[in-house]
């Protein structure tokens, strides 16, 4: 039986892998379009089209790099590790929120529980690092009380 943390990590890894695959497909399609276009055209319109494809390819490569960085962070996390103090890979319950200290990723819902993935470099992540159950802290005007650390 998978723990909640294992399910969260598996879900995020799958999401990131799917996005990486999608970007690879888009980049490959653009590369193929550019090589096909190069065979049959000449002139200014052709140069403009190739430039636009190249710019689009650079944007896609940049986005894919972001997802590869997120994947590298997720790959460092061992979901079996139990944390007493908040660190990378901790699942934290604070103010009835579930926070997964990993990479900044979209909010998800697993087993009816909403999970927010946040980076240790985020304001909330930086405040929480090293804290344990029962500790409290403030970010902006919100006071957080740590109810559980996994």
PDB file of C-alpha atoms in Angstrom:
ATOM      1  CA  UNK A   1       0.000   0.000   0.000  1.00  0.00           C
ATOM      2  CA  UNK A   2       1.428   3.350  -1.041  1.00  0.00           C
ATOM      3  CA  UNK A   3       1.645   6.160   1.481  1.00  0.00           C
ATOM      4  CA  UNK A   4       0.214   9.587   0.638  1.00  0.00           C
ATOM      5  CA  UNK A   5       3.733  10.956   0.149  1.00  0.00           C
ATOM      6  CA  UNK A   6       4.592   8.129  -2.303  1.00  0.00           C
ATOM      7  CA  UNK A   7       1.400   8.834  -4.271  1.00  0.00           C
ATOM      8  CA  UNK A   8       2.125  12.579  -4.375  1.00  0.00           C
ATOM      9  CA  UNK A   9       5.693  12.044  -5.570  1.00  0.00           C
ATOM     10  CA  UNK A  10       4.630   9.482  -8.192  1.00  0.00           C
ATOM     11  CA  UNK A  11       1.904  11.826  -9.473  1.00  0.00           C
ATOM     12  CA  UNK A  12       4.252  14.818  -9.760  1.00  0.00           C
ATOM     13  CA  UNK A  13       6.966  12.706 -11.428  1.00  0.00           C
ATOM     14  CA  UNK A  14       4.425  11.475 -13.991  1.00  0.00           C
ATOM     15  CA  UNK A  15       3.189  15.028 -14.652  1.00  0.00           C
ATOM     16  CA  UNK A  16       6.733  16.336 -15.180  1.00  0.00           C
ATOM     17  CA  UNK A  17       7.690  13.347 -17.383  1.00  0.00           C
ATOM     18  CA  UNK A  18       4.558  13.892 -19.512  1.00  0.00           C
ATOM     19  CA  UNK A  19       5.433  17.570 -19.980  1.00  0.00           C
ATOM     20  CA  UNK A  20       9.033  16.739 -20.926  1.00  0.00           C
ATOM     21  CA  UNK A  21       7.791  14.213 -23.509  1.00  0.00           C
ATOM     22  CA  UNK A  22       5.353  16.779 -24.936  1.00  0.00           C
ATOM     23  CA  UNK A  23       8.103  19.406 -25.275  1.00  0.00           C
ATOM     24  CA  UNK A  24      10.444  16.868 -26.921  1.00  0.00           C
ATOM     25  CA  UNK A  25       7.696  16.053 -29.445  1.00  0.00           C
ATOM     26  CA  UNK A  26       7.070  19.742 -30.186  1.00  0.00           C
ATOM     27  CA  UNK A  27      10.796  20.434 -30.628  1.00  0.00           C
ATOM     28  CA  UNK A  28      11.175  17.423 -32.939  1.00  0.00           C
ATOM     29  CA  UNK A  29       8.191  18.571 -35.022  1.00  0.00           C
ATOM     30  CA  UNK A  30       9.637  22.090 -35.328  1.00  0.00           C
ATOM     31  CA  UNK A  31      13.034  20.716 -36.333  1.00  0.00           C
ATOM     32  CA  UNK A  32      11.392  18.556 -38.989  1.00  0.00           C
ATOM     33  CA  UNK A  33       9.294  21.500 -40.255  1.00  0.00           C
ATOM     34  CA  UNK A  34      12.400  23.669 -40.480  1.00  0.00           C
ATOM     35  CA  UNK A  35      14.349  21.066 -42.444  1.00  0.00           C
ATOM     36  CA  UNK A  36      11.394  20.457 -44.799  1.00  0.00           C
ATOM     37  CA  UNK A  37      10.926  24.211 -45.260  1.00  0.00           C
ATOM     38  CA  UNK A  38      14.622  24.647 -46.034  1.00  0.00           C
ATOM     39  CA  UNK A  39      14.351  22.265 -48.993  1.00  0.00           C
ATOM     40  CA  UNK A  40      11.615  24.058 -50.867  1.00  0.00           C
ATOM     41  CA  UNK A  41      11.838  27.791 -50.281  1.00  0.00           C
ATOM     42  CA  UNK A  42      14.020  30.781 -50.891  1.00  0.00           C
ATOM     43  CA  UNK A  43      13.812  34.482 -50.171  1.00  0.00           C
ATOM     44  CA  UNK A  44      12.815  36.794 -47.331  1.00  0.00           C
ATOM     45  CA  UNK A  45       9.594  34.969 -46.394  1.00  0.00           C
ATOM     46  CA  UNK A  46      11.578  31.781 -46.035  1.00  0.00           C
ATOM     47  CA  UNK A  47      14.190  33.464 -43.803  1.00  0.00           C
ATOM     48  CA  UNK A  48      11.468  34.986 -41.613  1.00  0.00           C
ATOM     49  CA  UNK A  49       9.706  31.637 -41.242  1.00  0.00           C
ATOM     50  CA  UNK A  50      12.961  29.912 -40.277  1.00  0.00           C
ATOM     51  CA  UNK A  51      13.741  32.660 -37.755  1.00  0.00           C
ATOM     52  CA  UNK A  52      10.290  32.317 -36.198  1.00  0.00           C
ATOM     53  CA  UNK A  53      10.700  28.529 -35.969  1.00  0.00           C
ATOM     54  CA  UNK A  54      14.108  28.971 -34.386  1.00  0.00           C
ATOM     55  CA  UNK A  55      12.729  31.414 -31.785  1.00  0.00           C
ATOM     56  CA  UNK A  56       9.879  29.026 -30.990  1.00  0.00           C
ATOM     57  CA  UNK A  57      12.361  26.174 -30.650  1.00  0.00           C
ATOM     58  CA  UNK A  58      14.467  28.228 -28.205  1.00  0.00           C
ATOM     59  CA  UNK A  59      11.366  28.966 -26.096  1.00  0.00           C
ATOM     60  CA  UNK A  60      10.445  25.272 -26.024  1.00  0.00           C
ATOM     61  CA  UNK A  61      14.009  24.295 -25.091  1.00  0.00           C
ATOM     62  CA  UNK A  62      13.940  26.810 -22.227  1.00  0.00           C
ATOM     63  CA  UNK A  63      10.627  25.433 -20.917  1.00  0.00           C
ATOM     64  CA  UNK A  64      11.875  21.864 -21.243  1.00  0.00           C
ATOM     65  CA  UNK A  65      14.999  22.802 -19.253  1.00  0.00           C
ATOM     66  CA  UNK A  66      12.735  24.049 -16.418  1.00  0.00           C
ATOM     67  CA  UNK A  67      10.893  20.716 -16.358  1.00  0.00           C
ATOM     68  CA  UNK A  68      14.181  18.769 -16.436  1.00  0.00           C
ATOM     69  CA  UNK A  69      15.319  20.782 -13.394  1.00  0.00           C
ATOM     70  CA  UNK A  70      12.040  19.954 -11.607  1.00  0.00           C
ATOM     71  CA  UNK A  71      12.520  16.276 -12.498  1.00  0.00           C
ATOM     72  CA  UNK A  72      16.053  16.352 -11.033  1.00  0.00           C
ATOM     73  CA  UNK A  73      14.666  17.756  -7.763  1.00  0.00           C
ATOM     74  CA  UNK A  74      11.897  15.136  -7.611  1.00  0.00           C
ATOM     75  CA  UNK A  75      14.416  12.364  -8.343  1.00  0.00           C
ATOM     76  CA  UNK A  76      16.405  13.390  -5.228  1.00  0.00           C
ATOM     77  CA  UNK A  77      13.403  12.745  -2.958  1.00  0.00           C
ATOM     78  CA  UNK A  78      13.056   9.398  -1.192  1.00  0.00           C
ATOM     79  CA  UNK A  79       9.377   9.093  -0.199  1.00  0.00           C
ATOM     80  CA  UNK A  80      10.219   6.465   2.449  1.00  0.00           C
ATOM     81  CA  UNK A  81      12.349   8.937   4.418  1.00  0.00           C
ATOM     82  CA  UNK A  82      10.556  10.072   7.561  1.00  0.00           C
ATOM     83  CA  UNK A  83      11.382  13.636   8.524  1.00  0.00           C
ATOM     84  CA  UNK A  84      11.211  15.064  12.026  1.00  0.00           C
ATOM     85  CA  UNK A  85      12.417  18.453  10.756  1.00  0.00           C
ATOM     86  CA  UNK A  86      11.208  20.001   7.499  1.00  0.00           C
ATOM     87  CA  UNK A  87      13.571  19.408   4.568  1.00  0.00           C
ATOM     88  CA  UNK A  88      13.405  18.660   0.840  1.00  0.00           C
ATOM     89  CA  UNK A  89      10.854  15.875   0.407  1.00  0.00           C
ATOM     90  CA  UNK A  90       8.865  16.630   3.562  1.00  0.00           C
ATOM     91  CA  UNK A  91       5.086  16.462   3.498  1.00  0.00           C
ATOM     92  CA  UNK A  92       3.904  19.073   5.974  1.00  0.00           C
ATOM     93  CA  UNK A  93       0.449  19.653   7.390  1.00  0.00           C
ATOM     94  CA  UNK A  94       0.054  23.248   8.555  1.00  0.00           C
ATOM     95  CA  UNK A  95      -3.215  25.144   9.073  1.00  0.00           C
ATOM     96  CA  UNK A  96      -5.029  22.142   7.537  1.00  0.00           C
ATOM     97  CA  UNK A  97      -2.973  22.592   4.336  1.00  0.00           C
ATOM     98  CA  UNK A  98      -0.761  19.875   2.946  1.00  0.00           C
ATOM     99  CA  UNK A  99       2.531  21.277   1.660  1.00  0.00           C
ATOM    100  CA  UNK A 100       5.022  19.129  -0.244  1.00  0.00           C
ATOM    101  CA  UNK A 101       8.537  20.611  -0.093  1.00  0.00           C
ATOM    102  CA  UNK A 102       9.953  19.801  -3.534  1.00  0.00           C
ATOM    103  CA  UNK A 103       9.679  22.076  -6.561  1.00  0.00           C
ATOM    104  CA  UNK A 104       7.145  24.770  -7.392  1.00  0.00           C
ATOM    105  CA  UNK A 105       4.466  22.677  -9.128  1.00  0.00           C
ATOM    106  CA  UNK A 106       0.699  23.012  -9.635  1.00  0.00           C
ATOM    107  CA  UNK A 107      -1.720  22.259  -6.804  1.00  0.00           C
ATOM    108  CA  UNK A 108      -3.116  18.720  -6.979  1.00  0.00           C
ATOM    109  CA  UNK A 109      -5.724  16.640  -5.201  1.00  0.00           C
ATOM    110  CA  UNK A 110      -5.103  13.036  -4.102  1.00  0.00           C
ATOM    111  CA  UNK A 111      -7.666  11.027  -2.153  1.00  0.00           C
ATOM    112  CA  UNK A 112      -9.672  14.228  -1.713  1.00  0.00           C
ATOM    113  CA  UNK A 113      -6.706  16.011  -0.118  1.00  0.00           C
ATOM    114  CA  UNK A 114      -5.364  19.176  -1.738  1.00  0.00           C
ATOM    115  CA  UNK A 115      -1.586  19.305  -1.916  1.00  0.00           C
ATOM    116  CA  UNK A 116       0.517  22.345  -2.705  1.00  0.00           C
ATOM    117  CA  UNK A 117       4.052  21.644  -3.925  1.00  0.00           C
ATOM    118  CA  UNK A 118       6.453  24.412  -3.056  1.00  0.00           C
ATOM    119  CA  UNK A 119      10.118  25.072  -3.494  1.00  0.00           C
ATOM    120  CA  UNK A 120      12.411  25.287  -0.454  1.00  0.00           C
ATOM    121  CA  UNK A 121      13.492  28.663  -1.930  1.00  0.00           C
ATOM    122  CA  UNK A 122       9.947  30.093  -1.792  1.00  0.00           C
ATOM    123  CA  UNK A 123       9.148  32.489   1.083  1.00  0.00           C
ATOM    124  CA  UNK A 124       6.981  29.846   2.778  1.00  0.00           C
ATOM    125  CA  UNK A 125       9.521  27.090   2.104  1.00  0.00           C
ATOM    126  CA  UNK A 126      12.424  29.124   3.517  1.00  0.00           C
ATOM    127  CA  UNK A 127      10.498  29.907   6.712  1.00  0.00           C
ATOM    128  CA  UNK A 128       9.533  26.256   7.261  1.00  0.00           C
ATOM    129  CA  UNK A 129      12.912  24.577   6.670  1.00  0.00           C
ATOM    130  CA  UNK A 130      14.325  23.025   9.818  1.00  0.00           C
ATOM    131  CA  UNK A 131      11.099  23.404  11.793  1.00  0.00           C
ATOM    132  CA  UNK A 132       9.194  20.511  13.350  1.00  0.00           C
ATOM    133  CA  UNK A 133       5.772  19.536  14.635  1.00  0.00           C
ATOM    134  CA  UNK A 134       4.336  22.182  16.965  1.00  0.00           C
ATOM    135  CA  UNK A 135       6.456  25.042  15.598  1.00  0.00           C
ATOM    136  CA  UNK A 136       4.741  28.135  14.250  1.00  0.00           C
ATOM    137  CA  UNK A 137       5.806  30.992  12.010  1.00  0.00           C
ATOM    138  CA  UNK A 138       4.393  33.869   9.994  1.00  0.00           C
ATOM    139  CA  UNK A 139       4.574  34.704   6.312  1.00  0.00           C
ATOM    140  CA  UNK A 140       3.013  38.064   5.555  1.00  0.00           C
ATOM    141  CA  UNK A 141      -0.113  38.354   7.681  1.00  0.00           C
ATOM    142  CA  UNK A 142      -0.727  34.593   7.922  1.00  0.00           C
ATOM    143  CA  UNK A 143       0.382  32.624  10.968  1.00  0.00           C
ATOM    144  CA  UNK A 144       1.124  28.962  10.317  1.00  0.00           C
ATOM    145  CA  UNK A 145       1.221  26.184  12.916  1.00  0.00           C
ATOM    146  CA  UNK A 146       2.902  22.927  11.878  1.00  0.00           C
ATOM    147  CA  UNK A 147       0.610  20.053  12.774  1.00  0.00           C
ATOM    148  CA  UNK A 148       2.503  17.168  11.170  1.00  0.00           C
ATOM    149  CA  UNK A 149       5.778  16.452   9.325  1.00  0.00           C
ATOM    150  CA  UNK A 150       6.300  13.307   7.232  1.00  0.00           C
TER     151      UNK A 150
END
